[in-house]
mmCIF file of C-alpha atoms and ligand atoms in Angstrom:
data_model
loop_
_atom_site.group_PDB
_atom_site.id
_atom_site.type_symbol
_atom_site.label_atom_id
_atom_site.label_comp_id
_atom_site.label_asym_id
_atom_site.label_seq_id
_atom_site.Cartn_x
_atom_site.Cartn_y
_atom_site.Cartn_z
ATOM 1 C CA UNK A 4 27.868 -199.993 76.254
ATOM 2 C CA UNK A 5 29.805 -196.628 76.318
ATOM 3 C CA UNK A 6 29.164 -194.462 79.310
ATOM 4 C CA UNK A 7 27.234 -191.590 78.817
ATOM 5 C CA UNK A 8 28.493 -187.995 78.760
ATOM 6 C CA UNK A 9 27.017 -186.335 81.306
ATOM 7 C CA UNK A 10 25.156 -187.049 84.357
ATOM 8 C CA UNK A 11 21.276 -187.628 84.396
ATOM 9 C CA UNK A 12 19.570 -184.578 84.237
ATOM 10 C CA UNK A 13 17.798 -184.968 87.604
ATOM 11 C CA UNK A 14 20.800 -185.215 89.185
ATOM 12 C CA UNK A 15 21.949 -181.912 87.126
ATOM 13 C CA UNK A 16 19.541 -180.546 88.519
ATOM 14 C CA UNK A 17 19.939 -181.814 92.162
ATOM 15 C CA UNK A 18 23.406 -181.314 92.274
ATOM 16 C CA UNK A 19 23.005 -176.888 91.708
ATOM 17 C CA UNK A 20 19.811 -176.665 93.804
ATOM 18 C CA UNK A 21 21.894 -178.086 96.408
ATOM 19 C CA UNK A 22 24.812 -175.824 95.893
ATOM 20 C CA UNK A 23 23.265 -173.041 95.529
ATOM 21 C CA UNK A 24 20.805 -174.416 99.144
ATOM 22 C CA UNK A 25 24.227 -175.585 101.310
ATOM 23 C CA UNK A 26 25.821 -172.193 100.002
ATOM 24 C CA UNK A 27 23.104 -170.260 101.512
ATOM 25 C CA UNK A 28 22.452 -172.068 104.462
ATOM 26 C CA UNK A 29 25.963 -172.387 105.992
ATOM 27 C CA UNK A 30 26.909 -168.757 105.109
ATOM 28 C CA UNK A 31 23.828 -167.272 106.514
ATOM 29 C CA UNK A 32 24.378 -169.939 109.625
ATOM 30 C CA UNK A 33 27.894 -168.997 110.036
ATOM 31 C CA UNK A 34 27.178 -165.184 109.736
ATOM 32 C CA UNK A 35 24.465 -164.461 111.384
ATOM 33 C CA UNK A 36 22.518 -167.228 112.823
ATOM 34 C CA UNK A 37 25.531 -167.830 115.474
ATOM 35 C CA UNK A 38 26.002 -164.588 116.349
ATOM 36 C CA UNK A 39 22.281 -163.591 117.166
ATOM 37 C CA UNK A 40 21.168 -163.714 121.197
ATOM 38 C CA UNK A 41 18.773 -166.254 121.458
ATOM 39 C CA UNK A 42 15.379 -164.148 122.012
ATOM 40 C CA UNK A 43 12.084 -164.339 120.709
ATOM 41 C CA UNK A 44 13.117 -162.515 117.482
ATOM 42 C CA UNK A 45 15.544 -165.629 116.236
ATOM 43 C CA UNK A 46 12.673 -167.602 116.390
ATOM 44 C CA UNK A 47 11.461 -166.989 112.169
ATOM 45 C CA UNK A 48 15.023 -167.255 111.432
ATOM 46 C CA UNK A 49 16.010 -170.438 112.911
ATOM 47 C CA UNK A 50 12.575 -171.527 111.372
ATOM 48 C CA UNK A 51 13.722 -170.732 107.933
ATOM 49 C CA UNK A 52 17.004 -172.296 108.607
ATOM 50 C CA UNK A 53 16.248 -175.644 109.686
ATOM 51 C CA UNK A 54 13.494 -175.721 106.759
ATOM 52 C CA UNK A 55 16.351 -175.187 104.332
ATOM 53 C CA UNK A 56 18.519 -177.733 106.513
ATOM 54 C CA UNK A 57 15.682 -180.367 105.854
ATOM 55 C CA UNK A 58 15.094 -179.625 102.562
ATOM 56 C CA UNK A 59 19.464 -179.937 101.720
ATOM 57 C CA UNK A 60 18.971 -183.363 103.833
ATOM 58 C CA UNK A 61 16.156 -184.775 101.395
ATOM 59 C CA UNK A 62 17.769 -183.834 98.527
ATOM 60 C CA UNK A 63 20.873 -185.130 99.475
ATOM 61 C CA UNK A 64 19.394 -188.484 100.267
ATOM 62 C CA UNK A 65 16.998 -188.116 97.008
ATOM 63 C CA UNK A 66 20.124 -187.530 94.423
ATOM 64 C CA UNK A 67 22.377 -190.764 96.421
ATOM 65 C CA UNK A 68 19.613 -193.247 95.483
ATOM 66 C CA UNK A 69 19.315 -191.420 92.138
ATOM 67 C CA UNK A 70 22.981 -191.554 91.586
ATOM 68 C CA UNK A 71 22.522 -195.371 92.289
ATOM 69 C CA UNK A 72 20.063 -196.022 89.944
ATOM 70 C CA UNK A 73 21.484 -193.860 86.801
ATOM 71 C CA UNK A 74 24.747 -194.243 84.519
ATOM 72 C CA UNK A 75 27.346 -191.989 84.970
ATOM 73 C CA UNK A 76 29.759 -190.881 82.763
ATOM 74 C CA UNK A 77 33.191 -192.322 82.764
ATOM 75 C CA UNK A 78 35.960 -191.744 85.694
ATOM 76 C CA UNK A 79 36.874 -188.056 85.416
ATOM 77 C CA UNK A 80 41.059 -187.718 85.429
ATOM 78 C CA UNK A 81 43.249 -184.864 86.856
ATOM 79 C CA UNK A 82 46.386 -186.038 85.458
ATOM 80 C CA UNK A 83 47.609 -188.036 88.546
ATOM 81 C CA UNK A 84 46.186 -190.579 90.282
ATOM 82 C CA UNK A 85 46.840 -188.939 94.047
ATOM 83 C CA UNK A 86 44.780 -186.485 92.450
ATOM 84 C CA UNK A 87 42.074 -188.236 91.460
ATOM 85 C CA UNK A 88 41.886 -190.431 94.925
ATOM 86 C CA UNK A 89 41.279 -187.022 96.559
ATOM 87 C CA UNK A 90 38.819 -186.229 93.905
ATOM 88 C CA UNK A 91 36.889 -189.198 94.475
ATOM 89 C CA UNK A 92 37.188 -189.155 98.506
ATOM 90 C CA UNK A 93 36.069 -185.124 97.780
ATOM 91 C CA UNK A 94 32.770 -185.839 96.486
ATOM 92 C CA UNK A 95 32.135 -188.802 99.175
ATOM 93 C CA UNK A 96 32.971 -186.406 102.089
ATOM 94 C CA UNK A 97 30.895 -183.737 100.399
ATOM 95 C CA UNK A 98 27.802 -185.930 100.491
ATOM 96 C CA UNK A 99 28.359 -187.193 103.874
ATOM 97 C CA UNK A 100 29.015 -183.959 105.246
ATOM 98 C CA UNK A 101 26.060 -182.902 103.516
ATOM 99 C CA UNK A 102 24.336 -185.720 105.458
ATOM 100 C CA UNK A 103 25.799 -184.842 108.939
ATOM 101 C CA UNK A 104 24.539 -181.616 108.938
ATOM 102 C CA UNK A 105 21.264 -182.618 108.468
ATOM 103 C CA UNK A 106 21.472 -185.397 111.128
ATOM 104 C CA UNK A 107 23.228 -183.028 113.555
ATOM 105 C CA UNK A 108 20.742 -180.590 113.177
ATOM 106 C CA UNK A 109 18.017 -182.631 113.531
ATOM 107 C CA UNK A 110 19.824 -183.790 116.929
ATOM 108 C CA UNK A 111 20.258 -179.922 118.547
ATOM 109 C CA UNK A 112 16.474 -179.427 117.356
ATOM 110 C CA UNK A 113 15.662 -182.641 119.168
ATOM 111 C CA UNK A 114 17.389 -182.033 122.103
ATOM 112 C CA UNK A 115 16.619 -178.016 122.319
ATOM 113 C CA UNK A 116 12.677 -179.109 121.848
ATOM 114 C CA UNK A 117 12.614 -176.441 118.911
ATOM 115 C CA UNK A 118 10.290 -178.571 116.381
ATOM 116 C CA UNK A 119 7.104 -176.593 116.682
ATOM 117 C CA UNK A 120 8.984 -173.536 115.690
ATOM 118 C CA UNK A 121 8.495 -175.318 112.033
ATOM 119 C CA UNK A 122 4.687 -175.205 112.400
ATOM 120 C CA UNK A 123 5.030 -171.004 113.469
ATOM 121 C CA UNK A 124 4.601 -172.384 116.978
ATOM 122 C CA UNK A 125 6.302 -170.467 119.798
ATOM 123 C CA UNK A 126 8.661 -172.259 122.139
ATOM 124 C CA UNK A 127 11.219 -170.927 124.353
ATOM 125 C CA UNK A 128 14.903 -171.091 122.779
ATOM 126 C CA UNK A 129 17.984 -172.423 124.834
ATOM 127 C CA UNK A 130 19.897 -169.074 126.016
ATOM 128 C CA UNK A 131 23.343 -171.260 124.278
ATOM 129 C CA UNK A 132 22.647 -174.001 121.373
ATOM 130 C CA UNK A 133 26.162 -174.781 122.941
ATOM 131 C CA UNK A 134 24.492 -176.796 125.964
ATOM 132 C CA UNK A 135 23.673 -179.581 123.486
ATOM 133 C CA UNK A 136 26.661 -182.135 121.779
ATOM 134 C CA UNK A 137 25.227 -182.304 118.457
ATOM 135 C CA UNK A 138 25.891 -178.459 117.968
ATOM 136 C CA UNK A 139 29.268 -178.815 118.384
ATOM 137 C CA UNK A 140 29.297 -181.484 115.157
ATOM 138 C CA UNK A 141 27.403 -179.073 113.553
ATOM 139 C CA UNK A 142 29.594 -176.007 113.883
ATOM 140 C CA UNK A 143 32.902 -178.442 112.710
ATOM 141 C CA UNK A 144 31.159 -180.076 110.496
ATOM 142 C CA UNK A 145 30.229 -177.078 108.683
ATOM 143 C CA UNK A 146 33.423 -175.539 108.435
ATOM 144 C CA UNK A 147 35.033 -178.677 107.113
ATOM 145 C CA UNK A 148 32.136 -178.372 104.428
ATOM 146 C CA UNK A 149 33.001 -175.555 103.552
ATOM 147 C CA UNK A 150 36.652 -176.532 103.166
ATOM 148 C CA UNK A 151 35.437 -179.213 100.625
ATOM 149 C CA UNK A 152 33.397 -176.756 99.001
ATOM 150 C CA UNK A 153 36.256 -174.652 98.172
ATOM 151 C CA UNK A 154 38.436 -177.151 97.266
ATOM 152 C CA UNK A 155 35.187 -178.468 94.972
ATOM 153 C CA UNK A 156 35.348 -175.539 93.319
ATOM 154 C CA UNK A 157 39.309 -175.305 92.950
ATOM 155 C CA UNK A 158 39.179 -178.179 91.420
ATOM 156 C CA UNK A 159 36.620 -177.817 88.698
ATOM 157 C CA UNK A 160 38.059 -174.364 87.513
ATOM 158 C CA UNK A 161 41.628 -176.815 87.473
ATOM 159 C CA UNK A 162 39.538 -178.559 84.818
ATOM 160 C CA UNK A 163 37.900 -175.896 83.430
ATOM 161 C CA UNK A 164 40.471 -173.456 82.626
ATOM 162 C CA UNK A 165 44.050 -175.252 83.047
ATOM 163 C CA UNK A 166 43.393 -178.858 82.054
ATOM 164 C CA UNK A 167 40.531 -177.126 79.144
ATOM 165 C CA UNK A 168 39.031 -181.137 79.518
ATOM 166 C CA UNK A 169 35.260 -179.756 79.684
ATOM 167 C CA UNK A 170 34.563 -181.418 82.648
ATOM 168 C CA UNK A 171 31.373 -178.909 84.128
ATOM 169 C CA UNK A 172 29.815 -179.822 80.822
ATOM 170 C CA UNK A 173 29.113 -183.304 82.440
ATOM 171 C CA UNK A 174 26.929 -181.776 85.049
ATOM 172 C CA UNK A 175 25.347 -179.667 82.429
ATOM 173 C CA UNK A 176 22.042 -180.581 80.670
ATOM 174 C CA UNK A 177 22.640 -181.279 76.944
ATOM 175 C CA UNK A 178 23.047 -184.579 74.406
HETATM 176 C C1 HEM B 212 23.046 -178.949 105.087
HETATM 177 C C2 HEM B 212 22.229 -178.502 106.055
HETATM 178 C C3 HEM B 212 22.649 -177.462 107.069
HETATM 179 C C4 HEM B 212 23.634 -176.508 107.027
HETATM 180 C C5 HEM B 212 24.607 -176.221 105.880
HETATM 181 C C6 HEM B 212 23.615 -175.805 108.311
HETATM 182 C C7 HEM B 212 24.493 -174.777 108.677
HETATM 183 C C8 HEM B 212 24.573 -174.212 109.940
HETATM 184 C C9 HEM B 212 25.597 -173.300 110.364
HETATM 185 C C10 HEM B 212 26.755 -172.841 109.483
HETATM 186 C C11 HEM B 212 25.351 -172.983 111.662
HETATM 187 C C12 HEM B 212 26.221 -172.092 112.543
HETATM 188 C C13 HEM B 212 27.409 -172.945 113.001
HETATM 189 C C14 HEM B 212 28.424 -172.190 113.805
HETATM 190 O O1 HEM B 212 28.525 -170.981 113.706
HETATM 191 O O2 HEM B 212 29.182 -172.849 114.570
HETATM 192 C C15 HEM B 212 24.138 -173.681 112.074
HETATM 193 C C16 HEM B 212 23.537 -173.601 113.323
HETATM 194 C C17 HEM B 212 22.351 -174.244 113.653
HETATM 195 N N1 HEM B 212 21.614 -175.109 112.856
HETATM 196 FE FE1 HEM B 212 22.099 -175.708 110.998
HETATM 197 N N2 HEM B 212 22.611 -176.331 109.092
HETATM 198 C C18 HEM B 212 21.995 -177.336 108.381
HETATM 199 C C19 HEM B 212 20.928 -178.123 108.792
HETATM 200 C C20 HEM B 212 20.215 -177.921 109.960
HETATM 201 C C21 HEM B 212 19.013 -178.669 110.340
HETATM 202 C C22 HEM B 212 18.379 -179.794 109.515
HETATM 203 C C23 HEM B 212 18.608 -178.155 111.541
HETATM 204 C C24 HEM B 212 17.435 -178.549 112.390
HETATM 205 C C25 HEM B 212 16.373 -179.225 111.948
HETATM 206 C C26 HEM B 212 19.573 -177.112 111.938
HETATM 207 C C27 HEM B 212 19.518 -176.384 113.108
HETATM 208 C C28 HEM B 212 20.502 -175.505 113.547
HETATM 209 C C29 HEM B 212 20.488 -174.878 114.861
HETATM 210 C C30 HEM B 212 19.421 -175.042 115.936
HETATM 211 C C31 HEM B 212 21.665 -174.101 114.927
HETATM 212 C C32 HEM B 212 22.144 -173.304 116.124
HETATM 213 C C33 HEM B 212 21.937 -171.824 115.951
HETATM 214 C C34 HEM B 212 22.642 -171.059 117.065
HETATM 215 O O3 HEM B 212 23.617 -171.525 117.651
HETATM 216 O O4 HEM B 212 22.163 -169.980 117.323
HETATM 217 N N3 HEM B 212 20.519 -176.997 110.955
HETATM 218 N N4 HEM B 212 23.691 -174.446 111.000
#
């Protein structure tokens, strides 16, 4: 049977939500989030942000099993296969940094006792995230995701306009 075209359209769909959710998140966490004193004030803000972080987490998880279940169009190629081992190992590290995030957040959350602020509950915040391990992961991890991200997007504008192979069409909805 010939592979289809494109990917499934839910995972289309998945796949910009997300970008356009992890874009959002870890610029607004690496721009202002970090640098904000902990008062009272952060509290709506950190709120929002670890809603988004859970939401990124459950999609993430959501498009994997998808991606499992669907066909996928045939093995992209770059025009050299060192290339396309670090295209491959891209998208893998993409997803699980995708993944860490979420399970590092969840783990400074946890530890910091911040949960309630998810319900509009007040709780005291920590006067330094810092104090807890998992938000170190979380502050590497999300600048190596956002490494990957760029190189992401290098590489499909390598596709797009040098190698002219229509390769964003395949995560584009159509026949
Ligand atoms: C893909 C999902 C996520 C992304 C992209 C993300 C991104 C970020 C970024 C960029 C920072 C600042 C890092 C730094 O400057 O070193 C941050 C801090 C933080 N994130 Fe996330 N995050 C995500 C998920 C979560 C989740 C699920 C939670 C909790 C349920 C969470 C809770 C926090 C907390 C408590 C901080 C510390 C804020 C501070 O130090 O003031 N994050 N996040």
């Amino acid at each position: 049977m010939t592979p289809p075209k494109r990917y499934h359209p839910v995972l289309v769909v998945l796949h910009w939500l997300s970008a356009i959710l992890i874009l959002f998140t870890l610029l607004s966490g690496l721009s202002s989030l970090d640098d904000l004193p902990n008062t009272p004030e952060k509290a709506p803000l950190l709120a929002t942000h670890m809603t988004m972080g859970l939401l990124i987490f459950g999609l993430t998880v959501l498009r994997l099993v998808i991606r499992f279940v669907t066909r996928k169009p045939a093995p992209a190629t770059a025009g050299h296969p060192l290339l396309d081992k670090i295209g491959i190992a891209t998208h893998w590290l993409l997803y699980l940094g995708a993944l860490g995030m979420g399970i590092s957040g969840l783990g400074i959350a946890s530890q910091a006792g911040i949960f309630p602020l998810l319900s509009g509950e007040t709780v005291p915040l920590p006067a330094d995230f810092s104090i807890y391990p998992p938000r170190i992961g979380h502050g590497l991890v999300a600048r190596l995701l956002l490494a990957l991200i760029a190189l992401h997007i290098g590489a499909a504008l390598y596709h797009q306009f040098i190698r002219k192979d229509g390769l964003l069409g395949r995560m584009w909805f159509g026949k």
